[in-house]
């Protein structure tokens, strides 16, 4: 629960403090992997393997309208092609709906949730912080509503292994946020917390763009009495206009024809300085070198890496 925990003890180190290490990669099946997502996958894989950890694969397929047919096999095949082998079975969010609803019920039991019937149009004027229009409404017989969780006006602090100490007050920065959408789909913020807990994940390595979500996730971990994982947000890859490589910016799917060369490129972007002698090595040798020499602190405080990609 919140309270004295809300100011966490800082662990000023790029090393994970928990053992055994359990990490994960959690792509959304909105298309094949592009270089930006493979970059994150590689970072989380190397970090897990460097610490003799487990590296789990989760498919974030809850947002069904965004799922693209064929994306899951394409993602699995791409990871295999790059020898990024995960441990255990693939975890699919779509197979854990009951678990999310259990968590919703627990939050409901804490009188933490309320129906929000605000229209998109009404919310458009408040893109950042929800002003709490529905917080004190009495009616609950709404036919269509989102569920929001009440935030506390309290600053949370956590240590990101490369971005440093992060302090955020979710109430001021986001307001009460949605955990179940109007269309009935469990929102990412809640799903990720339940998933990481169920999978025993204690190390989250992912892109910098998700740092903005992390305080809300820490808040939910606390409410649900789940241990909070450690976080490391690696830079995102952006184009010359500063836009994140993503399917929305029509980033190309990873070219799987020369995976060794692609791995070297990604290691360069991860600032790992792969030696020239590695440039013609086979994939297993490149990965062995990269695991052995993994130094995430080289990414310290870097939020984005610009690459000209056409
Ligand atoms: N599925 C999310 C994405 O593809 C990642 C979620 C996470 O790592 O927490 O951006």
Short mmCIF file of C-alpha atoms and ligand atoms in Angstrom, two decimals, residues 24 26-28 60 188 192 206 210, ligand 1:
data_model
loop_
_atom_site.label_atom_id
_atom_site.label_comp_id
_atom_site.label_asym_id
_atom_site.label_seq_id
_atom_site.Cartn_x
_atom_site.Cartn_y
_atom_site.Cartn_z
CA UNK A 24 10.64 -9.97 -20.25
CA UNK A 26 6.31 -7.65 -24.29
CA UNK A 27 5.59 -6.67 -27.88
CA UNK A 28 2.10 -5.77 -29.06
CA UNK A 60 0.42 -7.85 -25.39
CA UNK A 188 -2.54 -1.31 -20.62
CA UNK A 192 1.02 -4.76 -17.49
CA UNK A 206 11.83 -1.27 -22.16
CA UNK A 210 7.05 4.08 -21.38
N1 LIG B 1 3.42 -3.81 -25.41
C1 LIG B 1 4.09 -2.58 -25.16
C2 LIG B 1 4.67 -2.04 -26.46
O1 LIG B 1 4.79 -2.79 -27.41
C3 LIG B 1 5.23 -2.72 -24.18
C4 LIG B 1 4.75 -2.87 -22.81
C5 LIG B 1 5.84 -2.88 -21.75
O2 LIG B 1 7.00 -3.22 -22.04
O3 LIG B 1 5.51 -2.57 -20.63
O4 LIG B 1 4.99 -0.87 -26.50
#
